[in-house]
Short mmCIF file of C-alpha atoms in Angstrom, two decimals:
data_model
loop_
_atom_site.label_atom_id
_atom_site.label_comp_id
_atom_site.label_asym_id
_atom_site.label_seq_id
_atom_site.Cartn_x
_atom_site.Cartn_y
_atom_site.Cartn_z
CA MET A 10 112.12 29.75 114.04
CA ILE A 11 114.03 31.10 117.06
CA LYS A 12 116.59 32.73 114.77
CA THR A 13 113.90 34.81 113.00
CA VAL A 14 112.08 35.80 116.19
CA ILE A 15 115.17 37.24 117.90
CA PRO A 16 116.01 39.79 115.12
CA ARG A 17 112.39 40.90 115.03
CA LEU A 18 112.34 41.39 118.80
CA ALA A 19 115.57 43.35 118.53
CA LEU A 20 114.06 45.63 115.86
CA ILE A 21 110.95 46.24 117.98
CA ALA A 22 113.06 47.03 121.04
CA SER A 23 115.21 49.47 119.02
CA ALA A 24 112.12 51.20 117.66
CA LEU A 25 110.66 51.57 121.15
CA LEU A 26 113.96 52.94 122.45
CA LEU A 27 114.19 55.51 119.64
CA SER A 28 110.57 56.52 120.22
CA ALA A 29 111.24 57.01 123.92
CA CYS A 30 114.25 59.23 123.11
CA SER A 31 112.43 61.38 120.51
CA THR A 32 111.80 65.04 121.26
CA GLN A 33 109.95 67.99 119.77
CA LEU A 34 112.26 70.59 121.23
CA ARG A 35 115.67 71.90 120.29
CA THR A 36 118.17 74.25 121.90
CA VAL A 37 118.75 77.70 120.37
CA ARG A 38 120.63 80.87 121.24
CA LEU A 39 118.59 84.07 121.32
CA GLY A 40 121.36 86.49 120.39
CA GLU A 41 121.84 90.07 121.54
CA PRO A 42 118.75 91.90 122.87
CA VAL A 43 117.19 94.48 120.55
CA ALA A 44 117.06 97.94 122.08
CA PRO A 45 113.85 99.96 121.70
CA LYS A 46 113.89 102.89 119.29
CA ALA A 47 114.15 106.22 121.04
CA ILE A 48 111.89 109.03 119.81
CA SER A 49 113.58 112.42 119.99
CA GLY A 50 112.19 115.29 122.04
CA LYS A 51 108.89 116.99 121.34
CA PHE A 52 109.12 119.36 118.43
CA PHE A 53 107.08 121.01 115.71
CA PHE A 54 108.26 122.66 112.54
CA ILE A 55 106.33 125.13 110.39
CA SER A 56 105.41 123.44 107.14
CA HIS A 57 104.65 125.11 103.80
CA SER A 58 102.56 122.91 101.52
CA THR A 59 100.41 122.77 98.40
CA ALA A 60 97.45 120.42 98.07
CA ASN A 61 94.76 119.60 95.55
CA VAL A 62 91.03 119.67 96.17
CA GLY A 63 90.21 116.44 97.98
CA ASP A 64 93.64 116.13 99.62
CA VAL A 65 94.10 115.82 103.38
CA ILE A 66 95.99 118.90 104.55
CA LEU A 67 96.09 118.14 108.29
CA THR A 68 96.36 114.83 110.15
CA GLU A 69 96.13 114.59 113.93
CA GLY A 70 99.55 114.03 115.49
CA GLU A 71 101.44 114.87 112.31
CA TYR A 72 104.58 117.00 112.70
CA LEU A 73 104.60 116.33 116.45
CA LYS A 74 106.77 113.93 118.45
CA ASP A 75 106.64 113.22 122.18
CA ALA A 76 109.75 113.67 124.29
CA SER A 77 111.75 110.75 125.66
CA ASP A 78 109.36 108.06 124.45
CA LEU A 79 110.60 104.57 123.62
CA GLN A 80 109.04 102.66 120.75
CA TYR A 81 108.86 98.87 121.11
CA GLU A 82 108.01 96.37 118.43
CA MET A 83 105.31 94.12 119.85
CA PHE A 84 103.39 90.93 119.19
CA ARG A 85 99.95 90.96 120.80
CA VAL A 86 98.26 87.80 122.06
CA LYS A 87 94.58 88.63 122.54
CA LYS A 88 93.47 85.40 124.18
CA SER A 89 95.43 83.00 126.36
CA THR A 90 95.90 79.50 125.00
CA THR A 91 97.67 76.26 125.89
CA THR A 92 100.34 74.24 124.11
CA SER A 93 102.17 70.99 124.77
CA VAL A 94 105.63 69.69 123.86
CA GLU A 95 106.71 66.06 123.77
CA HIS A 96 110.21 65.41 125.07
CA LYS A 97 111.44 61.84 125.45
CA MET A 98 109.14 60.23 128.03
CA SER A 99 107.71 63.56 129.24
CA THR A 100 105.07 66.03 128.06
CA PHE A 101 105.48 69.70 128.92
CA LYS A 102 102.26 71.70 128.94
CA PHE A 103 102.17 75.50 129.17
CA SER A 104 99.57 78.24 129.34
CA ILE A 105 100.46 80.99 126.86
CA PRO A 106 99.23 84.23 128.49
CA ALA A 107 97.43 87.04 126.68
CA GLY A 108 99.24 90.37 126.51
CA ASP A 109 101.88 92.35 124.63
CA TYR A 110 105.07 90.43 123.86
CA LEU A 111 108.01 92.83 123.35
CA LEU A 112 110.65 92.17 120.72
CA ARG A 113 113.62 90.55 122.45
CA SER A 114 116.00 89.66 119.61
CA LYS A 115 116.25 88.81 115.92
CA THR A 116 118.09 86.07 114.05
CA LEU A 117 118.40 85.08 110.41
CA GLU A 118 115.34 82.82 110.89
CA GLY A 119 112.95 85.25 112.61
CA SER A 120 112.06 87.32 115.68
CA TYR A 121 111.81 86.42 119.37
CA TYR A 122 109.21 88.20 121.53
CA SER A 123 109.31 88.09 125.34
CA ALA A 124 106.15 87.16 127.23
CA PRO A 125 104.81 89.78 129.69
CA VAL A 126 104.78 87.12 132.45
CA PRO A 127 106.19 83.57 132.74
CA PHE A 128 104.36 80.70 131.08
CA ALA A 129 102.33 78.90 133.72
CA GLY A 130 103.09 75.19 133.79
CA LEU A 131 100.12 72.82 133.65
CA GLU A 132 99.73 69.25 134.88
CA GLY A 133 103.02 69.15 136.78
CA THR A 134 105.09 71.20 134.29
CA PRO A 135 107.21 73.92 136.00
CA ALA A 136 106.81 77.57 134.97
CA GLY A 137 108.73 78.56 131.84
CA TYR A 138 110.48 81.87 131.20
CA GLY A 139 110.42 82.83 127.53
CA GLY A 140 108.11 83.93 124.77
CA LEU A 141 107.13 83.41 121.15
CA PHE A 142 109.04 82.97 117.90
CA VAL A 143 107.80 84.46 114.60
CA PRO A 144 109.56 83.21 111.43
CA ASN A 145 110.57 85.73 108.77
CA GLU A 146 108.17 84.35 106.16
CA THR A 147 105.02 84.83 108.27
CA SER A 148 103.38 87.23 110.72
CA GLU A 149 102.16 84.40 112.96
CA ALA A 150 103.93 82.98 115.99
CA THR A 151 104.58 79.33 115.19
CA GLU A 152 106.88 78.33 118.09
CA LEU A 153 107.53 79.07 121.72
CA TYR A 154 110.85 79.33 123.52
CA TRP A 155 111.59 79.02 127.22
CA HIS A 156 113.99 78.07 129.98
CA TRP A 157 113.33 76.88 133.50
CA THR A 158 115.20 79.90 134.93
CA PRO A 159 114.84 83.55 133.82
CA ASN A 160 117.20 85.65 131.67
CA LYS A 161 118.85 82.81 129.76
CA SER A 162 120.31 83.23 126.26
CA ASN A 163 120.39 79.51 125.50
CA VAL A 164 116.79 78.31 125.55
CA TYR A 165 114.53 75.49 124.41
CA GLN A 166 112.33 75.98 121.36
CA ALA A 167 109.43 73.92 120.03
CA LYS A 168 106.38 74.13 117.77
CA LEU A 169 103.16 75.54 119.20
CA THR A 170 100.15 73.24 119.08
CA SER A 171 98.49 75.93 116.93
CA PRO A 172 99.98 79.14 115.43
CA ILE A 173 99.03 82.41 117.14
CA ILE A 174 97.92 85.42 115.07
CA ASN A 175 99.27 88.84 115.94
CA GLY A 176 96.36 90.64 117.58
CA GLN A 177 97.64 94.18 117.09
CA GLU A 178 95.13 96.46 115.39
CA ILE A 179 96.46 98.89 112.83
CA SER A 180 94.89 102.21 113.69
CA GLY A 181 94.31 104.97 111.24
CA PRO A 182 94.64 108.69 111.98
CA GLY A 183 92.56 110.09 114.83
CA ALA A 184 91.31 113.02 112.75
CA THR A 185 91.94 114.74 109.41
CA LEU A 186 91.09 118.01 107.70
CA THR A 187 90.59 117.80 103.92
CA TYR A 188 90.52 120.73 101.48
CA VAL A 189 87.22 120.86 99.54
CA GLY A 190 87.51 124.13 97.60
CA VAL A 191 86.56 127.79 97.38
CA ALA A 192 83.23 129.21 96.23
CA ALA A 193 81.33 132.48 96.83
CA ASP A 194 84.13 133.94 98.98
CA GLN A 195 84.02 130.94 101.28
CA ILE A 196 86.64 128.23 101.80
CA ARG A 197 85.46 124.71 102.59
CA PHE A 198 87.04 121.80 104.42
CA ALA A 199 85.86 118.38 105.58
CA TYR A 200 86.78 117.39 109.13
CA LYS A 201 86.70 113.67 109.99
CA GLU A 202 87.28 111.82 113.24
CA PHE A 203 88.06 108.12 113.08
CA SER A 204 87.34 105.08 115.19
CA GLU A 205 90.14 102.99 116.66
CA LYS A 206 90.26 100.91 113.46
CA GLY A 207 90.68 103.97 111.27
CA ILE A 208 87.13 103.92 109.84
CA ALA A 209 85.35 107.24 109.36
CA THR A 210 81.72 107.30 110.50
CA PRO A 211 79.03 109.83 109.47
CA ALA A 212 78.56 110.90 113.09
CA PHE A 213 82.15 112.15 113.17
CA THR A 214 82.28 113.83 109.75
CA GLN A 215 81.70 117.58 109.62
CA GLU A 216 81.71 120.17 106.82
CA VAL A 217 83.69 123.29 107.72
CA ILE A 218 82.80 126.55 105.90
CA LEU A 219 84.84 129.69 106.63
CA ASP A 220 85.12 133.13 105.06
CA TYR A 221 87.97 133.14 102.56
CA LYS A 222 90.66 135.81 102.73
CA PRO A 223 94.00 135.26 100.93
CA GLY A 224 96.79 135.31 103.51
CA GLY A 225 94.31 134.84 106.33
CA THR A 226 95.05 132.78 109.45
CA TYR A 227 92.57 130.05 110.35
CA THR A 228 92.11 128.16 113.60
CA TYR A 229 90.08 124.97 113.89
CA LYS A 230 90.07 122.14 116.46
CA GLY A 231 93.34 123.38 117.93
CA ALA A 232 95.08 123.56 114.55
CA GLN A 233 96.26 126.86 113.11
CA PHE A 234 97.29 127.52 109.52
CA ILE A 235 97.66 130.34 107.00
CA VAL A 236 96.01 130.05 103.58
CA GLU A 237 98.25 131.98 101.20
CA LYS A 238 96.10 131.22 98.18
CA ALA A 239 93.21 128.93 97.36
CA ASP A 240 91.08 128.27 94.29
CA SER A 241 88.86 125.57 92.84
CA THR A 242 91.80 123.20 92.27
CA HIS A 243 94.63 123.97 94.75
CA ILE A 244 95.46 125.43 98.14
CA ASN A 245 98.79 126.89 99.26
CA PHE A 246 99.04 126.92 103.05
CA THR A 247 101.42 127.07 106.01
CA ILE A 248 100.83 125.01 109.13
CA LEU A 249 101.50 127.01 112.29
CA ARG A 250 100.10 124.51 114.79
CA PRO A 251 99.23 120.85 114.10
CA LEU A 252 95.80 119.26 114.50
#
């Protein structure tokens, strides 16, 4: 009887020891930081184009670039949340802040985005310096990474309690001018302004009717263009100033 009890006690003790040593985190290396893309200086070039009836001929911001801007790839967290990580006999609990997380580095597995501020530690957990990890096969952040001191390349990484959806909204154009056609010596366009989500609303849609003169120069809403030729199917035009 004693001989059978001892092995069982040993197995239970081993299981408890392994459970106590288990962890949800691993150590990873972030790799080299990704530099933001630089946008060249402000410029505009005259554009000669042909469009069909119903085609957009001008889009706000098209043909124009701002000087010395830097473009960052971002992951937006709209609402702060909490997550916890089990490590041996401890539980680390963090507050994941809302805000724009800038791309920090990329690996073969996915992308690392830096948090705008450190993760606040909860229930005795120290603050963590890090961000979120987004695997290649998804657009959601599924893991967090951090270190107890800032600016470390070797960091801890673990699963989030719940994945975080990228909160960036894809915006459409701010405004467009569409060619409608020519009739009775008048040329017609449709001007549309869009909401932040790129949805046209009737309140911001306007019909534009101008006298038609081949080779004439037209100015509307800050845009300037020459209409070389227009008929019921096509328009040939040159953009002198963008919308």
